[in-house]
Amino acid sequence: MAKKPRQRSSKLSVYLYIPNIIGYIRVLLNCFAFSQCLTNKILFSFLYFLSFVCDAVDGWCARKFNQVSTFGAVLDMVTDRISTACLLVVLSQLYKPGLIFLSLLALDIASHWLQMYSTFLTGKASHKDVKDSSSWLFRAYYGNRMFMAYCCVSCEVLYLILFYLSENQSEKLLDVISSNLQKISFLSLLMGTSIFGWAVKQIINFIQMKTAADVCVLYDIDKKHNH
C-alpha cells in the first residue's frame, strides 16, 4: 500500500515534464487559434504557427533536460495531426475542389497511424527508427532533422499561405496558386519554396504508409506460420 503514493508521484512528474507542459500550451494555442480562424486571419496564422514552433521547442527541451517520454511523443504527434487536420478541413471549405485537402488529411493520418502501429509490432523504441527501410528518401527524412524540419515547415507554411489568400468560399485552388506564383513578392517566393517541401512530404507520407502496411502484413504472415 505504501507504494501507491510514490507511483502517483512518479506519474505526476511525467505529466509535468517541461516538454509535456509545452505540449499542453500547444493544445490551448490551437484551440484558441481555430476559434478565431473565421474572424481574424492574422491572429489565427500567428497562433497556429507559434504552436508549430513550440513543437520544435518541446523536442529540444526533452533532450536538454532528459525528459523524453512515450506520453510526450504521443501527445506531440496527436497535437500535430489534429491541428493539421483541422486546418485542412477549413481549407476544404474555402477552396474548390475541397476533396484535395480531405485526401491530404486522409493520407497524413493513415501514414502516421500505420507507422506508429508498425513500430509497436516490431518492438522499436521510436517511429523514427527507419534505418532498415529500403527507401533512401524515407531514411533521409527521419535521419536528417534539418531535412525533416524543412518538409514539415513547408507543409504548414503552404497551408497558412493558402488560408491567408482565400477571400471567399468559391476559390479555385489552382487559380490562386498560379496567380500568386506569377507575382514578384516575398509571399510568392515563400509559396514556391514551400511547394517543393510540401511535395516531398506527401511522397514520404505515401512511402511511410506503404512501408508500415507491409510490416503489418508480414507480421500477420509470420503469425500464421508460427501457429
PDB file of C-alpha atoms in Angstrom:
ATOM      1  CA  MET A   1       0.000   0.000   0.000  1.00  0.00           C
ATOM      2  CA  ALA A   2       2.894   2.353   0.709  1.00  0.00           C
ATOM      3  CA  LYS A   3       3.958   2.201  -2.913  1.00  0.00           C
ATOM      4  CA  LYS A   4       0.811   3.837  -4.295  1.00  0.00           C
ATOM      5  CA  PRO A   5       1.615   7.461  -3.305  1.00  0.00           C
ATOM      6  CA  ARG A   6       5.087   7.037  -4.823  1.00  0.00           C
ATOM      7  CA  GLN A   7       3.613   5.677  -8.069  1.00  0.00           C
ATOM      8  CA  ARG A   8       1.177   8.579  -8.246  1.00  0.00           C
ATOM      9  CA  SER A   9       4.027  10.996  -7.640  1.00  0.00           C
ATOM     10  CA  SER A  10       6.060   9.380 -10.432  1.00  0.00           C
ATOM     11  CA  LYS A  11       3.137   9.585 -12.848  1.00  0.00           C
ATOM     12  CA  LEU A  12       2.536  13.217 -11.965  1.00  0.00           C
ATOM     13  CA  SER A  13       6.204  14.058 -12.549  1.00  0.00           C
ATOM     14  CA  VAL A  14       5.981  12.697 -16.116  1.00  0.00           C
ATOM     15  CA  TYR A  15       2.806  14.685 -16.791  1.00  0.00           C
ATOM     16  CA  LEU A  16       4.662  17.763 -15.537  1.00  0.00           C
ATOM     17  CA  TYR A  17       7.773  17.314 -17.670  1.00  0.00           C
ATOM     18  CA  ILE A  18       8.708  20.648 -19.257  1.00  0.00           C
ATOM     19  CA  PRO A  19       8.203  19.399 -22.860  1.00  0.00           C
ATOM     20  CA  ASN A  20       4.799  17.974 -21.895  1.00  0.00           C
ATOM     21  CA  ILE A  21       3.735  21.308 -20.359  1.00  0.00           C
ATOM     22  CA  ILE A  22       4.736  22.952 -23.649  1.00  0.00           C
ATOM     23  CA  GLY A  23       2.568  20.320 -25.344  1.00  0.00           C
ATOM     24  CA  TYR A  24      -0.456  21.378 -23.247  1.00  0.00           C
ATOM     25  CA  ILE A  25       0.231  25.005 -24.184  1.00  0.00           C
ATOM     26  CA  ARG A  26       0.250  23.968 -27.857  1.00  0.00           C
ATOM     27  CA  VAL A  27      -3.193  22.402 -27.450  1.00  0.00           C
ATOM     28  CA  LEU A  28      -4.561  25.594 -25.875  1.00  0.00           C
ATOM     29  CA  LEU A  29      -2.965  27.770 -28.584  1.00  0.00           C
ATOM     30  CA  ASN A  30      -4.562  25.663 -31.307  1.00  0.00           C
ATOM     31  CA  CYS A  31      -7.980  25.688 -29.642  1.00  0.00           C
ATOM     32  CA  PHE A  32      -7.937  29.470 -29.375  1.00  0.00           C
ATOM     33  CA  ALA A  33      -6.480  29.859 -32.886  1.00  0.00           C
ATOM     34  CA  PHE A  34      -9.270  27.863 -34.528  1.00  0.00           C
ATOM     35  CA  SER A  35     -11.885  29.763 -32.552  1.00  0.00           C
ATOM     36  CA  GLN A  36     -10.581  32.885 -34.346  1.00  0.00           C
ATOM     37  CA  CYS A  37      -9.898  31.436 -37.816  1.00  0.00           C
ATOM     38  CA  LEU A  38     -13.061  32.823 -39.443  1.00  0.00           C
ATOM     39  CA  THR A  39     -12.868  36.269 -37.859  1.00  0.00           C
ATOM     40  CA  ASN A  40      -9.169  37.121 -37.589  1.00  0.00           C
ATOM     41  CA  LYS A  41      -6.850  35.563 -40.186  1.00  0.00           C
ATOM     42  CA  ILE A  42      -3.682  37.227 -38.945  1.00  0.00           C
ATOM     43  CA  LEU A  43      -4.217  36.226 -35.307  1.00  0.00           C
ATOM     44  CA  PHE A  44      -5.084  32.680 -36.334  1.00  0.00           C
ATOM     45  CA  SER A  45      -1.979  32.380 -38.535  1.00  0.00           C
ATOM     46  CA  PHE A  46       0.261  33.752 -35.782  1.00  0.00           C
ATOM     47  CA  LEU A  47      -1.114  31.454 -33.066  1.00  0.00           C
ATOM     48  CA  TYR A  48      -1.097  28.405 -35.331  1.00  0.00           C
ATOM     49  CA  PHE A  49       2.500  28.988 -36.398  1.00  0.00           C
ATOM     50  CA  LEU A  50       3.516  29.715 -32.793  1.00  0.00           C
ATOM     51  CA  SER A  51       2.097  26.334 -31.792  1.00  0.00           C
ATOM     52  CA  PHE A  52       4.067  24.748 -34.615  1.00  0.00           C
ATOM     53  CA  VAL A  53       7.298  26.435 -33.440  1.00  0.00           C
ATOM     54  CA  CYS A  54       6.623  25.118 -29.925  1.00  0.00           C
ATOM     55  CA  ASP A  55       6.773  21.639 -31.449  1.00  0.00           C
ATOM     56  CA  ALA A  56      10.495  22.146 -32.076  1.00  0.00           C
ATOM     57  CA  VAL A  57      10.977  23.759 -28.653  1.00  0.00           C
ATOM     58  CA  ASP A  58       9.447  20.850 -26.729  1.00  0.00           C
ATOM     59  CA  GLY A  59      11.683  18.381 -28.601  1.00  0.00           C
ATOM     60  CA  TRP A  60      14.742  20.453 -27.673  1.00  0.00           C
ATOM     61  CA  CYS A  61      13.622  20.624 -24.031  1.00  0.00           C
ATOM     62  CA  ALA A  62      13.032  16.869 -23.907  1.00  0.00           C
ATOM     63  CA  ARG A  63      16.631  16.212 -24.971  1.00  0.00           C
ATOM     64  CA  LYS A  64      18.140  19.090 -22.961  1.00  0.00           C
ATOM     65  CA  PHE A  65      16.516  18.123 -19.637  1.00  0.00           C
ATOM     66  CA  ASN A  66      16.493  14.357 -20.269  1.00  0.00           C
ATOM     67  CA  GLN A  67      12.688  14.321 -20.190  1.00  0.00           C
ATOM     68  CA  VAL A  68      11.953  12.200 -23.255  1.00  0.00           C
ATOM     69  CA  SER A  69       8.760  10.212 -22.661  1.00  0.00           C
ATOM     70  CA  THR A  70       6.401   7.978 -24.625  1.00  0.00           C
ATOM     71  CA  PHE A  71       3.471  10.079 -23.410  1.00  0.00           C
ATOM     72  CA  GLY A  72       5.196  13.234 -24.673  1.00  0.00           C
ATOM     73  CA  ALA A  73       5.876  11.673 -28.076  1.00  0.00           C
ATOM     74  CA  VAL A  74       2.235  10.590 -28.433  1.00  0.00           C
ATOM     75  CA  LEU A  75       0.943  13.983 -27.226  1.00  0.00           C
ATOM     76  CA  ASP A  76       3.234  15.660 -29.734  1.00  0.00           C
ATOM     77  CA  MET A  77       2.084  13.548 -32.673  1.00  0.00           C
ATOM     78  CA  VAL A  78      -1.625  13.736 -31.776  1.00  0.00           C
ATOM     79  CA  THR A  79      -1.409  17.533 -31.472  1.00  0.00           C
ATOM     80  CA  ASP A  80       0.397  17.776 -34.829  1.00  0.00           C
ATOM     81  CA  ARG A  81      -2.084  15.525 -36.620  1.00  0.00           C
ATOM     82  CA  ILE A  82      -5.216  17.143 -35.175  1.00  0.00           C
ATOM     83  CA  SER A  83      -4.054  20.727 -35.797  1.00  0.00           C
ATOM     84  CA  THR A  84      -3.057  19.957 -39.396  1.00  0.00           C
ATOM     85  CA  ALA A  85      -6.304  18.015 -39.924  1.00  0.00           C
ATOM     86  CA  CYS A  86      -8.387  20.945 -38.673  1.00  0.00           C
ATOM     87  CA  LEU A  87      -6.577  23.381 -40.983  1.00  0.00           C
ATOM     88  CA  LEU A  88      -7.082  21.046 -43.954  1.00  0.00           C
ATOM     89  CA  VAL A  89     -10.802  20.798 -43.159  1.00  0.00           C
ATOM     90  CA  VAL A  90     -11.014  24.610 -43.082  1.00  0.00           C
ATOM     91  CA  LEU A  91      -9.184  24.829 -46.427  1.00  0.00           C
ATOM     92  CA  SER A  92     -11.521  22.223 -47.926  1.00  0.00           C
ATOM     93  CA  GLN A  93     -14.368  24.646 -47.265  1.00  0.00           C
ATOM     94  CA  LEU A  94     -12.537  27.628 -48.764  1.00  0.00           C
ATOM     95  CA  TYR A  95     -11.255  26.103 -52.000  1.00  0.00           C
ATOM     96  CA  LYS A  96     -12.540  24.008 -54.869  1.00  0.00           C
ATOM     97  CA  PRO A  97     -12.091  21.086 -55.186  1.00  0.00           C
ATOM     98  CA  GLY A  98     -12.187  20.577 -51.426  1.00  0.00           C
ATOM     99  CA  LEU A  99     -11.567  16.860 -51.913  1.00  0.00           C
ATOM    100  CA  ILE A 100      -7.864  17.624 -52.459  1.00  0.00           C
ATOM    101  CA  PHE A 101      -7.454  18.778 -48.866  1.00  0.00           C
ATOM    102  CA  LEU A 102      -9.556  15.937 -47.463  1.00  0.00           C
ATOM    103  CA  SER A 103      -7.391  13.446 -49.399  1.00  0.00           C
ATOM    104  CA  LEU A 104      -4.254  15.032 -47.947  1.00  0.00           C
ATOM    105  CA  LEU A 105      -5.809  14.751 -44.484  1.00  0.00           C
ATOM    106  CA  ALA A 106      -6.550  11.036 -45.000  1.00  0.00           C
ATOM    107  CA  LEU A 107      -3.006  10.360 -46.255  1.00  0.00           C
ATOM    108  CA  ASP A 108      -1.447  12.232 -43.337  1.00  0.00           C
ATOM    109  CA  ILE A 109      -3.435  10.400 -40.646  1.00  0.00           C
ATOM    110  CA  ALA A 110      -3.244   6.964 -42.288  1.00  0.00           C
ATOM    111  CA  SER A 111       0.531   7.124 -42.845  1.00  0.00           C
ATOM    112  CA  HIS A 112       1.320   8.235 -39.293  1.00  0.00           C
ATOM    113  CA  TRP A 113      -1.149   5.864 -37.624  1.00  0.00           C
ATOM    114  CA  LEU A 114       0.194   2.881 -39.582  1.00  0.00           C
ATOM    115  CA  GLN A 115       3.771   3.957 -38.837  1.00  0.00           C
ATOM    116  CA  MET A 116       3.078   4.110 -35.085  1.00  0.00           C
ATOM    117  CA  TYR A 117       1.302   0.746 -35.115  1.00  0.00           C
ATOM    118  CA  SER A 118       4.066  -0.947 -37.116  1.00  0.00           C
ATOM    119  CA  THR A 119       6.608   0.486 -34.657  1.00  0.00           C
ATOM    120  CA  PHE A 120       4.867  -1.296 -31.782  1.00  0.00           C
ATOM    121  CA  LEU A 121       4.684  -4.549 -33.774  1.00  0.00           C
ATOM    122  CA  THR A 122       8.416  -4.528 -34.475  1.00  0.00           C
ATOM    123  CA  GLY A 123       9.306  -3.537 -30.907  1.00  0.00           C
ATOM    124  CA  LYS A 124      11.144  -0.377 -31.904  1.00  0.00           C
ATOM    125  CA  ALA A 125      11.530   2.422 -29.384  1.00  0.00           C
ATOM    126  CA  SER A 126      10.666   5.182 -31.865  1.00  0.00           C
ATOM    127  CA  HIS A 127       8.599   5.531 -35.034  1.00  0.00           C
ATOM    128  CA  LYS A 128      11.545   7.497 -36.427  1.00  0.00           C
ATOM    129  CA  ASP A 129      13.768   4.410 -36.437  1.00  0.00           C
ATOM    130  CA  VAL A 130      13.708   3.575 -40.164  1.00  0.00           C
ATOM    131  CA  LYS A 131      17.336   2.534 -40.686  1.00  0.00           C
ATOM    132  CA  ASP A 132      16.189  -0.788 -42.153  1.00  0.00           C
ATOM    133  CA  SER A 133      13.987   0.873 -44.796  1.00  0.00           C
ATOM    134  CA  SER A 134      14.816   0.240 -48.447  1.00  0.00           C
ATOM    135  CA  SER A 135      13.831   3.826 -49.371  1.00  0.00           C
ATOM    136  CA  TRP A 136      16.731   6.304 -49.266  1.00  0.00           C
ATOM    137  CA  LEU A 137      14.280   9.208 -49.161  1.00  0.00           C
ATOM    138  CA  PHE A 138      12.479   7.753 -46.150  1.00  0.00           C
ATOM    139  CA  ARG A 139      15.785   7.186 -44.343  1.00  0.00           C
ATOM    140  CA  ALA A 140      16.977  10.690 -45.234  1.00  0.00           C
ATOM    141  CA  TYR A 141      13.753  12.230 -43.904  1.00  0.00           C
ATOM    142  CA  TYR A 142      13.939  10.657 -40.456  1.00  0.00           C
ATOM    143  CA  GLY A 143      17.738  10.617 -40.360  1.00  0.00           C
ATOM    144  CA  ASN A 144      18.272  14.310 -41.033  1.00  0.00           C
ATOM    145  CA  ARG A 145      16.494  16.735 -38.686  1.00  0.00           C
ATOM    146  CA  MET A 146      17.041  19.745 -40.937  1.00  0.00           C
ATOM    147  CA  PHE A 147      15.538  17.967 -43.954  1.00  0.00           C
ATOM    148  CA  MET A 148      12.563  16.774 -41.906  1.00  0.00           C
ATOM    149  CA  ALA A 149      12.080  20.260 -40.457  1.00  0.00           C
ATOM    150  CA  TYR A 150      12.146  21.813 -43.945  1.00  0.00           C
ATOM    151  CA  CYS A 151       9.470  19.407 -45.242  1.00  0.00           C
ATOM    152  CA  CYS A 152       7.222  19.833 -42.187  1.00  0.00           C
ATOM    153  CA  VAL A 153       7.571  23.625 -42.090  1.00  0.00           C
ATOM    154  CA  SER A 154       6.906  23.797 -45.843  1.00  0.00           C
ATOM    155  CA  CYS A 155       3.583  21.990 -45.432  1.00  0.00           C
ATOM    156  CA  GLU A 156       2.364  24.215 -42.620  1.00  0.00           C
ATOM    157  CA  VAL A 157       3.575  27.422 -44.300  1.00  0.00           C
ATOM    158  CA  LEU A 158       1.898  26.489 -47.599  1.00  0.00           C
ATOM    159  CA  TYR A 159      -1.400  25.745 -45.860  1.00  0.00           C
ATOM    160  CA  LEU A 160      -1.211  29.015 -43.918  1.00  0.00           C
ATOM    161  CA  ILE A 161      -0.468  30.994 -47.112  1.00  0.00           C
ATOM    162  CA  LEU A 162      -3.461  29.398 -48.846  1.00  0.00           C
ATOM    163  CA  PHE A 163      -5.615  30.216 -45.837  1.00  0.00           C
ATOM    164  CA  TYR A 164      -4.405  33.814 -45.851  1.00  0.00           C
ATOM    165  CA  LEU A 165      -5.002  34.223 -49.604  1.00  0.00           C
ATOM    166  CA  SER A 166      -8.555  32.853 -49.542  1.00  0.00           C
ATOM    167  CA  GLU A 167     -11.182  35.563 -49.990  1.00  0.00           C
ATOM    168  CA  ASN A 168     -14.423  33.617 -50.297  1.00  0.00           C
ATOM    169  CA  GLN A 169     -15.732  30.060 -50.282  1.00  0.00           C
ATOM    170  CA  SER A 170     -15.572  29.514 -54.035  1.00  0.00           C
ATOM    171  CA  GLU A 171     -11.857  29.971 -54.745  1.00  0.00           C
ATOM    172  CA  LYS A 172     -10.327  27.616 -57.306  1.00  0.00           C
ATOM    173  CA  LEU A 173      -7.152  26.226 -55.790  1.00  0.00           C
ATOM    174  CA  LEU A 174      -5.026  26.103 -58.960  1.00  0.00           C
ATOM    175  CA  ASP A 175      -6.071  29.636 -59.966  1.00  0.00           C
ATOM    176  CA  VAL A 176      -4.975  31.069 -56.610  1.00  0.00           C
ATOM    177  CA  ILE A 177      -1.642  29.211 -56.669  1.00  0.00           C
ATOM    178  CA  SER A 178      -0.810  30.106 -60.305  1.00  0.00           C
ATOM    179  CA  SER A 179      -1.786  33.769 -59.955  1.00  0.00           C
ATOM    180  CA  ASN A 180       0.274  34.147 -56.783  1.00  0.00           C
ATOM    181  CA  LEU A 181       3.348  32.426 -58.259  1.00  0.00           C
ATOM    182  CA  GLN A 182       3.272  34.821 -61.231  1.00  0.00           C
ATOM    183  CA  LYS A 183       3.701  37.811 -58.922  1.00  0.00           C
ATOM    184  CA  ILE A 184       7.097  39.019 -57.758  1.00  0.00           C
ATOM    185  CA  SER A 185       6.732  39.184 -53.987  1.00  0.00           C
ATOM    186  CA  PHE A 186       8.003  37.636 -50.774  1.00  0.00           C
ATOM    187  CA  LEU A 187       4.763  35.657 -50.455  1.00  0.00           C
ATOM    188  CA  SER A 188       5.134  34.129 -53.928  1.00  0.00           C
ATOM    189  CA  LEU A 189       8.775  33.221 -53.195  1.00  0.00           C
ATOM    190  CA  LEU A 190       7.725  31.638 -49.910  1.00  0.00           C
ATOM    191  CA  MET A 191       4.950  29.707 -51.637  1.00  0.00           C
ATOM    192  CA  GLY A 192       7.279  28.444 -54.373  1.00  0.00           C
ATOM    193  CA  THR A 193       9.837  27.264 -51.801  1.00  0.00           C
ATOM    194  CA  SER A 194       7.125  25.633 -49.703  1.00  0.00           C
ATOM    195  CA  ILE A 195       5.520  23.755 -52.598  1.00  0.00           C
ATOM    196  CA  PHE A 196       8.688  21.706 -53.163  1.00  0.00           C
ATOM    197  CA  GLY A 197       8.985  20.748 -49.476  1.00  0.00           C
ATOM    198  CA  TRP A 198       5.254  20.013 -49.355  1.00  0.00           C
ATOM    199  CA  ALA A 199       5.520  17.705 -52.394  1.00  0.00           C
ATOM    200  CA  VAL A 200       8.436  15.794 -50.854  1.00  0.00           C
ATOM    201  CA  LYS A 201       6.457  15.406 -47.610  1.00  0.00           C
ATOM    202  CA  GLN A 202       3.494  13.883 -49.468  1.00  0.00           C
ATOM    203  CA  ILE A 203       5.803  11.397 -51.221  1.00  0.00           C
ATOM    204  CA  ILE A 204       7.288  10.477 -47.842  1.00  0.00           C
ATOM    205  CA  ASN A 205       3.789  10.074 -46.361  1.00  0.00           C
ATOM    206  CA  PHE A 206       2.928   7.629 -49.138  1.00  0.00           C
ATOM    207  CA  ILE A 207       6.201   5.692 -48.680  1.00  0.00           C
ATOM    208  CA  GLN A 208       5.608   5.638 -44.931  1.00  0.00           C
ATOM    209  CA  MET A 209       2.073   4.315 -45.341  1.00  0.00           C
ATOM    210  CA  LYS A 210       3.147   1.573 -47.792  1.00  0.00           C
ATOM    211  CA  THR A 211       6.184   0.558 -45.711  1.00  0.00           C
ATOM    212  CA  ALA A 212       4.172   0.400 -42.485  1.00  0.00           C
ATOM    213  CA  ALA A 213       1.368  -1.553 -44.183  1.00  0.00           C
ATOM    214  CA  ASP A 214       3.964  -4.077 -45.414  1.00  0.00           C
ATOM    215  CA  VAL A 215       5.229  -4.508 -41.847  1.00  0.00           C
ATOM    216  CA  CYS A 216       1.677  -5.229 -40.632  1.00  0.00           C
ATOM    217  CA  VAL A 217       1.105  -7.770 -43.448  1.00  0.00           C
ATOM    218  CA  LEU A 218       4.441  -9.526 -42.786  1.00  0.00           C
ATOM    219  CA  TYR A 219       3.576  -9.683 -39.086  1.00  0.00           C
ATOM    220  CA  ASP A 220       0.294 -11.433 -39.969  1.00  0.00           C
ATOM    221  CA  ILE A 221       2.098 -13.885 -42.271  1.00  0.00           C
ATOM    222  CA  ASP A 222       4.705 -14.739 -39.602  1.00  0.00           C
ATOM    223  CA  LYS A 223       1.980 -15.136 -37.004  1.00  0.00           C
ATOM    224  CA  LYS A 224       0.144 -17.616 -39.257  1.00  0.00           C
ATOM    225  CA  HIS A 225       3.286 -19.645 -39.923  1.00  0.00           C
ATOM    226  CA  ASN A 226       4.114 -19.868 -36.218  1.00  0.00           C
ATOM    227  CA  HIS A 227       0.713 -21.382 -35.354  1.00  0.00           C
TER     228      HIS A 227
END
